[in-house]
Amino acid sequence: MGGFVSLANTIIRNNKRKRLDKFERIERYIGTKSSTAEYNEATPLLLKKIKDQIQEQQRQSRRKTLIVFSVVSLVIIPIVCYFLFVHEFSNEVPLIFQF
């Protein structure tokens, strides 16, 4: 048992030495070329195109939601109407509803 604990302590110490502190990680990240982002200037045409794409996606999403709602209501409403107006329940009351 003692050998296992000392081995674990040695591994922990070695890992602490190899780990970078937060400032070193930030310095390494800032120094890389991938950390600098270069963006092209957006033209009004590009912005209008992006706006149109977003609006079209929103229209499609609303259309899908409306279709799903319509289908679900077309299924549920007849089922409810059937049980309310057509189906005749037996006169027996189930035991769980008897007082």
C-alpha positions as a LaTeX table, in Angstrom:
\begin{tabular}{lrrr}
\hline
Residue & $x$ (\AA) & $y$ (\AA) & $z$ (\AA) \\
\hline
Met1 & 0.00 & 0.00 & 0.00 \\
Gly2 & 2.82 & 2.42 & 0.86 \\
Gly3 & 4.49 & 1.88 & $-2.52$ \\
Phe4 & 1.28 & 2.71 & $-4.34$ \\
Val5 & 0.82 & 5.98 & $-2.44$ \\
Ser6 & 4.40 & 7.12 & $-3.04$ \\
Leu7 & 4.11 & 6.25 & $-6.73$ \\
Ala8 & 0.87 & 8.26 & $-6.95$ \\
Asn9 & 2.53 & 11.25 & $-5.24$ \\
Thr10 & 5.48 & 11.09 & $-7.66$ \\
Ile11 & 3.14 & 11.00 & $-10.66$ \\
Ile12 & 1.15 & 13.98 & $-9.32$ \\
Arg13 & 4.35 & 16.01 & $-8.74$ \\
Asn14 & 5.64 & 15.25 & $-12.23$ \\
Asn15 & 2.31 & 16.18 & $-13.81$ \\
Lys16 & 2.26 & 19.51 & $-11.95$ \\
Arg17 & 5.71 & 20.34 & $-13.31$ \\
Lys18 & 4.69 & 19.50 & $-16.87$ \\
Arg19 & 1.44 & 21.48 & $-16.72$ \\
Leu20 & 1.46 & 25.05 & $-17.93$ \\
Asp21 & 0.01 & 27.74 & $-15.75$ \\
Lys22 & $-2.82$ & 29.89 & $-17.12$ \\
Phe23 & $-0.59$ & 32.79 & $-18.16$ \\
Glu24 & 1.72 & 30.54 & $-20.17$ \\
Arg25 & $-1.26$ & 29.01 & $-21.96$ \\
Ile26 & $-2.62$ & 32.47 & $-22.81$ \\
Glu27 & 0.77 & 33.61 & $-24.08$ \\
Arg28 & 1.10 & 30.54 & $-26.28$ \\
Tyr29 & $-2.44$ & 31.00 & $-27.63$ \\
Ile30 & $-2.00$ & 34.69 & $-28.39$ \\
Gly31 & 1.30 & 34.02 & $-30.13$ \\
Thr32 & $-0.13$ & 31.61 & $-32.70$ \\
Lys33 & $-1.22$ & 32.67 & $-36.16$ \\
Ser34 & $-4.58$ & 30.95 & $-35.78$ \\
Ser35 & $-5.48$ & 33.27 & $-32.91$ \\
Thr36 & $-5.65$ & 36.32 & $-35.17$ \\
Ala37 & $-8.88$ & 36.40 & $-37.14$ \\
Glu38 & $-9.13$ & 38.26 & $-40.41$ \\
Tyr39 & $-12.56$ & 39.15 & $-41.71$ \\
Asn40 & $-13.45$ & 40.59 & $-45.08$ \\
Glu41 & $-15.61$ & 43.66 & $-45.00$ \\
Ala42 & $-19.25$ & 42.81 & $-45.57$ \\
Thr43 & $-20.92$ & 44.44 & $-48.54$ \\
Pro44 & $-24.56$ & 45.53 & $-48.47$ \\
Leu45 & $-25.32$ & 42.85 & $-51.07$ \\
Leu46 & $-23.84$ & 40.13 & $-48.84$ \\
Leu47 & $-25.75$ & 41.40 & $-45.82$ \\
Lys48 & $-29.01$ & 41.44 & $-47.80$ \\
Lys49 & $-28.34$ & 37.88 & $-48.98$ \\
Ile50 & $-27.74$ & 36.69 & $-45.40$ \\
Lys51 & $-30.89$ & 38.49 & $-44.22$ \\
Asp52 & $-32.95$ & 36.83 & $-46.97$ \\
Gln53 & $-31.57$ & 33.39 & $-46.07$ \\
Ile54 & $-32.46$ & 33.87 & $-42.41$ \\
Gln55 & $-35.97$ & 35.05 & $-43.27$ \\
Glu56 & $-36.49$ & 32.06 & $-45.57$ \\
Gln57 & $-35.34$ & 29.67 & $-42.83$ \\
Gln58 & $-37.77$ & 31.29 & $-40.39$ \\
Arg59 & $-40.62$ & 30.98 & $-42.92$ \\
Gln60 & $-39.83$ & 27.30 & $-43.42$ \\
Ser61 & $-39.72$ & 26.74 & $-39.67$ \\
Arg62 & $-43.12$ & 28.43 & $-39.18$ \\
Arg63 & $-44.54$ & 26.43 & $-42.08$ \\
Lys64 & $-43.31$ & 23.14 & $-40.56$ \\
Thr65 & $-44.74$ & 24.07 & $-37.17$ \\
Leu66 & $-48.11$ & 24.91 & $-38.73$ \\
Ile67 & $-48.17$ & 21.62 & $-40.67$ \\
Val68 & $-47.37$ & 19.57 & $-37.55$ \\
Phe69 & $-50.01$ & 21.42 & $-35.54$ \\
Ser70 & $-52.61$ & 20.87 & $-38.28$ \\
Val71 & $-51.87$ & 17.16 & $-38.57$ \\
Val72 & $-51.98$ & 16.61 & $-34.82$ \\
Ser73 & $-55.24$ & 18.54 & $-34.46$ \\
Leu74 & $-56.77$ & 16.64 & $-37.41$ \\
Val75 & $-56.00$ & 13.40 & $-35.61$ \\
Ile76 & $-56.97$ & 14.41 & $-32.07$ \\
Ile77 & $-60.22$ & 16.29 & $-32.75$ \\
Pro78 & $-62.05$ & 13.37 & $-34.42$ \\
Ile79 & $-60.91$ & 10.99 & $-31.68$ \\
Val80 & $-62.20$ & 13.31 & $-28.96$ \\
Cys81 & $-65.49$ & 13.87 & $-30.84$ \\
Tyr82 & $-65.96$ & 10.14 & $-31.23$ \\
Phe83 & $-65.58$ & 9.49 & $-27.52$ \\
Leu84 & $-67.75$ & 12.47 & $-26.56$ \\
Phe85 & $-70.66$ & 12.03 & $-28.96$ \\
Val86 & $-70.64$ & 8.57 & $-30.56$ \\
His87 & $-69.15$ & 6.01 & $-28.24$ \\
Glu88 & $-71.46$ & 4.70 & $-25.55$ \\
Phe89 & $-69.80$ & 3.74 & $-22.34$ \\
Ser90 & $-71.23$ & 0.90 & $-20.31$ \\
Asn91 & $-73.31$ & 1.74 & $-17.27$ \\
Glu92 & $-70.88$ & $-0.01$ & $-15.01$ \\
Val93 & $-68.59$ & 2.27 & $-13.09$ \\
Pro94 & $-65.06$ & 0.94 & $-12.63$ \\
Leu95 & $-64.11$ & 0.06 & $-9.07$ \\
Ile96 & $-61.53$ & 2.82 & $-8.85$ \\
Phe97 & $-64.27$ & 5.43 & $-9.39$ \\
Gln98 & $-66.75$ & 4.02 & $-6.88$ \\
Phe99 & $-67.02$ & 5.82 & $-3.58$ \\
\hline
\end{tabular}
